């Protein structure tokens, strides 16, 4: 990466396409690890004997881990500089190592002799998931922080979209693992309470890919040293050390808060997709509900294919999203989330493979908007001070609604007749509301404009 002060003070250098590629590509590996977990977590816990009405408990853990971990990683990494590694990369390495250990343990939860439906098995799985999410968040956050550190405002749409396109590619790889392994003869069923080999091997391959992607990023990304970073952002090196956490929060840009309202509704619905899709598909298409049945495990594989579909759609739509700007990005977000909400409805009330396929194509359109546009708007509002902590705190707006949704599911699931399909419909409504609320967000002046005004 660039490391010489060849630019005007207060302006980040324009990066080449190759530099943007090297900065963002490793995110694919992180998302392989994260996606293989989210895509199979509901399946694993029901295979272990979890009551579907209690699944919400286990899905409280991932967002809780993110809400705690990402702000801390932002706070600490803002103040970190290791000459041989950098500012954000050391945390990527640490998260990678823990993630690999957990990826090897989680799918074997049912093979340790704890017993089907036993609290020991379920607690072991829950704690393993908690550590998986702690480490995954530690791995993901450095990639997010590199963009405001090193990418100019003119390239943030492209950088965020590229990063999430590679992340979606990682999702495709993770989601189709069980299906493809089954095609090649790997067992997709197992004894009651034991996770099938197709799922286990998927986790092992994800661990290997995560390791390789981390090595790739460490070797190819060179961060700006503190002096160069301060020069390009037009700040002094010691500014960020004088502000308290309360001061940082009080001085957050307005879009930080208004985007938080949007994110609440968007991320209230998303965990229901991860939790209830396999069950909804097995009920609607295969007409079964027993997690040990061939039909249920086939629905789990089909859900993996559908997630791969929405990830591919996200990649294709992302090609166009790279060219968004201040005039078009909110319109893109609005229409994309309306499409995504309708997609959830189609999946909830369709009873064929084709209807579920159409639904997840629409969900893919919404997904790329969800994971790129809010971060672009926020990044453009930051000034180079405390960018890591702001991005970490912004993650709370993603995690809190997931926690609330998980807790609310204890009441909502029985209220909708214990129908997993109805839970997906609720996710659709939440997504549409979130899309409409984007109009309350007023984007701040550009960094260049603020510098000219002396702000």
mmCIF file of N, CA and C in Angstrom, residues 156-157 160-165 168 259 262-263 266-267 270 310-322 324 328-341 360-378 394 398 431-432 434-436 438 441:
data_model
loop_
_atom_site.group_PDB
_atom_site.id
_atom_site.type_symbol
_atom_site.label_atom_id
_atom_site.label_comp_id
_atom_site.label_asym_id
_atom_site.label_seq_id
_atom_site.Cartn_x
_atom_site.Cartn_y
_atom_site.Cartn_z
ATOM 1 N N UNK A 156 -15.030 5.144 -1.429
ATOM 2 C CA UNK A 156 -15.619 4.343 -0.357
ATOM 3 C C UNK A 156 -16.753 3.444 -0.849
ATOM 4 N N UNK A 157 -17.586 3.947 -1.781
ATOM 5 C CA UNK A 157 -18.642 3.084 -2.330
ATOM 6 C C UNK A 157 -18.023 1.835 -2.949
ATOM 7 N N UNK A 160 -16.259 -0.509 -0.030
ATOM 8 C CA UNK A 160 -17.213 -1.270 0.776
ATOM 9 C C UNK A 160 -17.916 -2.331 -0.054
ATOM 10 N N UNK A 161 -18.276 -1.973 -1.293
ATOM 11 C CA UNK A 161 -18.959 -2.941 -2.145
ATOM 12 C C UNK A 161 -18.028 -4.094 -2.513
ATOM 13 N N UNK A 162 -16.782 -3.771 -2.855
ATOM 14 C CA UNK A 162 -15.819 -4.821 -3.168
ATOM 15 C C UNK A 162 -15.626 -5.761 -1.980
ATOM 16 N N UNK A 163 -15.440 -5.171 -0.811
ATOM 17 C CA UNK A 163 -15.230 -6.007 0.368
ATOM 18 C C UNK A 163 -16.395 -6.959 0.581
ATOM 19 N N UNK A 164 -17.599 -6.446 0.416
ATOM 20 C CA UNK A 164 -18.768 -7.289 0.650
ATOM 21 C C UNK A 164 -19.070 -8.213 -0.517
ATOM 22 N N UNK A 165 -18.597 -7.870 -1.714
ATOM 23 C CA UNK A 165 -18.675 -8.828 -2.821
ATOM 24 C C UNK A 165 -17.785 -10.035 -2.540
ATOM 25 N N UNK A 168 -19.409 -12.011 0.100
ATOM 26 C CA UNK A 168 -20.503 -12.812 -0.448
ATOM 27 C C UNK A 168 -19.970 -14.041 -1.180
ATOM 28 N N UNK A 259 -28.716 6.419 11.246
ATOM 29 C CA UNK A 259 -28.503 5.096 10.658
ATOM 30 C C UNK A 259 -28.794 3.993 11.673
ATOM 31 N N UNK A 262 -32.381 3.008 11.423
ATOM 32 C CA UNK A 262 -32.588 2.158 10.249
ATOM 33 C C UNK A 262 -32.113 0.733 10.533
ATOM 34 N N UNK A 263 -30.927 0.625 11.105
ATOM 35 C CA UNK A 263 -30.331 -0.680 11.358
ATOM 36 C C UNK A 263 -31.167 -1.506 12.332
ATOM 37 N N UNK A 266 -33.809 -3.331 10.274
ATOM 38 C CA UNK A 266 -33.187 -4.260 9.333
ATOM 39 C C UNK A 266 -32.691 -5.505 10.058
ATOM 40 N N UNK A 267 -31.966 -5.280 11.152
ATOM 41 C CA UNK A 267 -31.329 -6.401 11.828
ATOM 42 C C UNK A 267 -32.225 -7.071 12.858
ATOM 43 N N UNK A 270 -33.194 -10.083 10.266
ATOM 44 C CA UNK A 270 -32.179 -10.962 9.683
ATOM 45 C C UNK A 270 -31.933 -12.237 10.488
ATOM 46 N N UNK A 310 -28.389 -16.197 -2.877
ATOM 47 C CA UNK A 310 -28.498 -14.780 -2.520
ATOM 48 C C UNK A 310 -27.122 -14.122 -2.451
ATOM 49 N N UNK A 311 -26.086 -14.908 -2.140
ATOM 50 C CA UNK A 311 -24.737 -14.358 -2.142
ATOM 51 C C UNK A 311 -24.265 -14.056 -3.565
ATOM 52 N N UNK A 312 -24.580 -14.934 -4.517
ATOM 53 C CA UNK A 312 -24.225 -14.683 -5.915
ATOM 54 C C UNK A 312 -24.960 -13.447 -6.430
ATOM 55 N N UNK A 313 -26.233 -13.337 -6.093
ATOM 56 C CA UNK A 313 -27.009 -12.153 -6.492
ATOM 57 C C UNK A 313 -26.379 -10.897 -5.897
ATOM 58 N N UNK A 314 -25.964 -10.989 -4.639
ATOM 59 C CA UNK A 314 -25.320 -9.837 -3.991
ATOM 60 C C UNK A 314 -24.052 -9.431 -4.733
ATOM 61 N N UNK A 315 -23.285 -10.415 -5.196
ATOM 62 C CA UNK A 315 -22.069 -10.117 -5.953
ATOM 63 C C UNK A 315 -22.414 -9.396 -7.252
ATOM 64 N N UNK A 316 -23.416 -9.895 -7.966
ATOM 65 C CA UNK A 316 -23.786 -9.305 -9.255
ATOM 66 C C UNK A 316 -24.333 -7.892 -9.085
ATOM 67 N N UNK A 317 -25.202 -7.700 -8.092
ATOM 68 C CA UNK A 317 -25.743 -6.360 -7.837
ATOM 69 C C UNK A 317 -24.626 -5.434 -7.353
ATOM 70 N N UNK A 318 -23.667 -6.012 -6.621
ATOM 71 C CA UNK A 318 -22.546 -5.222 -6.127
ATOM 72 C C UNK A 318 -21.727 -4.594 -7.234
ATOM 73 N N UNK A 319 -21.697 -5.216 -8.398
ATOM 74 C CA UNK A 319 -20.974 -4.628 -9.534
ATOM 75 C C UNK A 319 -21.526 -3.244 -9.860
ATOM 76 N N UNK A 320 -22.856 -3.100 -9.769
ATOM 77 C CA UNK A 320 -23.487 -1.805 -10.028
ATOM 78 C C UNK A 320 -23.354 -0.865 -8.831
ATOM 79 N N UNK A 321 -23.361 -1.436 -7.627
ATOM 80 C CA UNK A 321 -23.277 -0.612 -6.419
ATOM 81 C C UNK A 321 -21.925 0.089 -6.291
ATOM 82 N N UNK A 322 -20.893 -0.408 -6.964
ATOM 83 C CA UNK A 322 -19.592 0.256 -6.905
ATOM 84 C C UNK A 322 -19.659 1.681 -7.461
ATOM 85 N N UNK A 324 -22.297 3.796 -7.117
ATOM 86 C CA UNK A 324 -23.255 4.648 -6.422
ATOM 87 C C UNK A 324 -22.582 5.934 -5.953
ATOM 88 N N UNK A 328 -27.559 8.703 -5.394
ATOM 89 C CA UNK A 328 -28.221 7.450 -5.748
ATOM 90 C C UNK A 328 -28.224 6.387 -4.659
ATOM 91 N N UNK A 329 -27.321 6.495 -3.662
ATOM 92 C CA UNK A 329 -27.175 5.355 -2.754
ATOM 93 C C UNK A 329 -28.396 5.132 -1.863
ATOM 94 N N UNK A 330 -29.101 6.198 -1.443
ATOM 95 C CA UNK A 330 -30.285 5.985 -0.602
ATOM 96 C C UNK A 330 -31.441 5.375 -1.395
ATOM 97 N N UNK A 331 -31.580 5.803 -2.666
ATOM 98 C CA UNK A 331 -32.597 5.179 -3.516
ATOM 99 C C UNK A 331 -32.297 3.694 -3.706
ATOM 100 N N UNK A 332 -31.024 3.368 -3.891
ATOM 101 C CA UNK A 332 -30.630 1.971 -4.058
ATOM 102 C C UNK A 332 -30.956 1.168 -2.802
ATOM 103 N N UNK A 333 -30.690 1.759 -1.639
ATOM 104 C CA UNK A 333 -30.982 1.081 -0.381
ATOM 105 C C UNK A 333 -32.490 0.852 -0.239
ATOM 106 N N UNK A 334 -33.268 1.874 -0.527
ATOM 107 C CA UNK A 334 -34.726 1.802 -0.387
ATOM 108 C C UNK A 334 -35.312 0.673 -1.241
ATOM 109 N N UNK A 335 -35.031 0.685 -2.524
ATOM 110 C CA UNK A 335 -35.609 -0.317 -3.417
ATOM 111 C C UNK A 335 -35.066 -1.717 -3.133
ATOM 112 N N UNK A 336 -33.798 -1.805 -2.731
ATOM 113 C CA UNK A 336 -33.206 -3.109 -2.440
ATOM 114 C C UNK A 336 -33.856 -3.754 -1.228
ATOM 115 N N UNK A 337 -34.128 -2.958 -0.199
ATOM 116 C CA UNK A 337 -34.741 -3.539 0.998
ATOM 117 C C UNK A 337 -36.217 -3.872 0.794
ATOM 118 N N UNK A 338 -36.894 -3.109 -0.056
ATOM 119 C CA UNK A 338 -38.265 -3.492 -0.401
ATOM 120 C C UNK A 338 -38.240 -4.852 -1.093
ATOM 121 N N UNK A 339 -37.306 -5.023 -2.022
ATOM 122 C CA UNK A 339 -37.170 -6.306 -2.720
ATOM 123 C C UNK A 339 -36.856 -7.425 -1.727
ATOM 124 N N UNK A 340 -35.945 -7.158 -0.796
ATOM 125 C CA UNK A 340 -35.591 -8.167 0.186
ATOM 126 C C UNK A 340 -36.756 -8.558 1.070
ATOM 127 N N UNK A 341 -37.547 -7.573 1.501
ATOM 128 C CA UNK A 341 -38.710 -7.863 2.324
ATOM 129 C C UNK A 341 -39.723 -8.725 1.591
ATOM 130 N N UNK A 360 -35.120 -15.963 -2.437
ATOM 131 C CA UNK A 360 -33.743 -15.690 -2.025
ATOM 132 C C UNK A 360 -32.990 -14.844 -3.050
ATOM 133 N N UNK A 361 -33.420 -14.853 -4.302
ATOM 134 C CA UNK A 361 -32.856 -13.905 -5.267
ATOM 135 C C UNK A 361 -33.182 -12.482 -4.826
ATOM 136 N N UNK A 362 -34.424 -12.251 -4.423
ATOM 137 C CA UNK A 362 -34.829 -10.923 -3.941
ATOM 138 C C UNK A 362 -34.104 -10.568 -2.640
ATOM 139 N N UNK A 363 -33.923 -11.560 -1.772
ATOM 140 C CA UNK A 363 -33.202 -11.323 -0.519
ATOM 141 C C UNK A 363 -31.752 -10.918 -0.816
ATOM 142 N N UNK A 364 -31.150 -11.515 -1.851
ATOM 143 C CA UNK A 364 -29.782 -11.165 -2.224
ATOM 144 C C UNK A 364 -29.646 -9.710 -2.638
ATOM 145 N N UNK A 365 -30.684 -9.174 -3.310
ATOM 146 C CA UNK A 365 -30.669 -7.759 -3.691
ATOM 147 C C UNK A 365 -30.646 -6.882 -2.445
ATOM 148 N N UNK A 366 -31.455 -7.260 -1.466
ATOM 149 C CA UNK A 366 -31.469 -6.504 -0.215
ATOM 150 C C UNK A 366 -30.185 -6.662 0.574
ATOM 151 N N UNK A 367 -29.594 -7.856 0.510
ATOM 152 C CA UNK A 367 -28.434 -8.148 1.349
ATOM 153 C C UNK A 367 -27.230 -7.267 1.029
ATOM 154 N N UNK A 368 -26.910 -7.087 -0.249
ATOM 155 C CA UNK A 368 -25.737 -6.283 -0.593
ATOM 156 C C UNK A 368 -25.930 -4.831 -0.163
ATOM 157 N N UNK A 369 -27.173 -4.348 -0.200
ATOM 158 C CA UNK A 369 -27.444 -2.986 0.265
ATOM 159 C C UNK A 369 -27.251 -2.888 1.776
ATOM 160 N N UNK A 370 -27.710 -3.895 2.500
ATOM 161 C CA UNK A 370 -27.627 -3.902 3.956
ATOM 162 C C UNK A 370 -26.174 -3.849 4.429
ATOM 163 N N UNK A 371 -25.302 -4.610 3.773
ATOM 164 C CA UNK A 371 -23.937 -4.749 4.282
ATOM 165 C C UNK A 371 -22.955 -3.752 3.682
ATOM 166 N N UNK A 372 -23.414 -2.876 2.787
ATOM 167 C CA UNK A 372 -22.476 -1.921 2.188
ATOM 168 C C UNK A 372 -22.899 -0.460 2.343
ATOM 169 N N UNK A 373 -24.128 -0.122 2.008
ATOM 170 C CA UNK A 373 -24.521 1.283 1.941
ATOM 171 C C UNK A 373 -24.466 1.999 3.294
ATOM 172 N N UNK A 374 -24.995 1.432 4.387
ATOM 173 C CA UNK A 374 -24.889 2.150 5.669
ATOM 174 C C UNK A 374 -23.435 2.429 6.070
ATOM 175 N N UNK A 375 -22.531 1.492 5.791
ATOM 176 C CA UNK A 375 -21.131 1.693 6.152
ATOM 177 C C UNK A 375 -20.481 2.764 5.285
ATOM 178 N N UNK A 376 -20.908 2.858 4.026
ATOM 179 C CA UNK A 376 -20.389 3.926 3.168
ATOM 180 C C UNK A 376 -20.809 5.286 3.702
ATOM 181 N N UNK A 377 -22.089 5.412 4.051
ATOM 182 C CA UNK A 377 -22.601 6.686 4.568
ATOM 183 C C UNK A 377 -21.886 7.067 5.856
ATOM 184 N N UNK A 378 -21.699 6.105 6.749
ATOM 185 C CA UNK A 378 -21.026 6.393 8.021
ATOM 186 C C UNK A 378 -19.561 6.751 7.796
ATOM 187 N N UNK A 394 -20.926 1.334 16.059
ATOM 188 C CA UNK A 394 -22.016 1.207 15.089
ATOM 189 C C UNK A 394 -22.499 -0.233 15.014
ATOM 190 N N UNK A 398 -26.362 -3.032 15.076
ATOM 191 C CA UNK A 398 -26.636 -4.279 14.382
ATOM 192 C C UNK A 398 -26.915 -5.398 15.374
ATOM 193 N N UNK A 431 -37.758 -5.698 7.379
ATOM 194 C CA UNK A 431 -36.842 -5.234 6.336
ATOM 195 C C UNK A 431 -37.454 -4.073 5.545
ATOM 196 N N UNK A 432 -38.724 -4.179 5.216
ATOM 197 C CA UNK A 432 -39.401 -3.124 4.457
ATOM 198 C C UNK A 432 -39.455 -1.824 5.265
ATOM 199 N N UNK A 434 -37.315 -0.922 7.573
ATOM 200 C CA UNK A 434 -35.954 -0.395 7.573
ATOM 201 C C UNK A 434 -35.616 0.325 6.279
ATOM 202 N N UNK A 435 -36.072 -0.224 5.148
ATOM 203 C CA UNK A 435 -35.831 0.419 3.868
ATOM 204 C C UNK A 435 -36.491 1.779 3.769
ATOM 205 N N UNK A 436 -37.702 1.890 4.277
ATOM 206 C CA UNK A 436 -38.419 3.168 4.230
ATOM 207 C C UNK A 436 -37.765 4.218 5.128
ATOM 208 N N UNK A 438 -34.710 4.852 5.600
ATOM 209 C CA UNK A 438 -33.451 5.428 5.117
ATOM 210 C C UNK A 438 -33.601 6.914 4.818
ATOM 211 N N UNK A 441 -32.235 9.672 7.135
ATOM 212 C CA UNK A 441 -30.777 9.860 7.202
ATOM 213 C C UNK A 441 -30.378 10.996 6.275
#
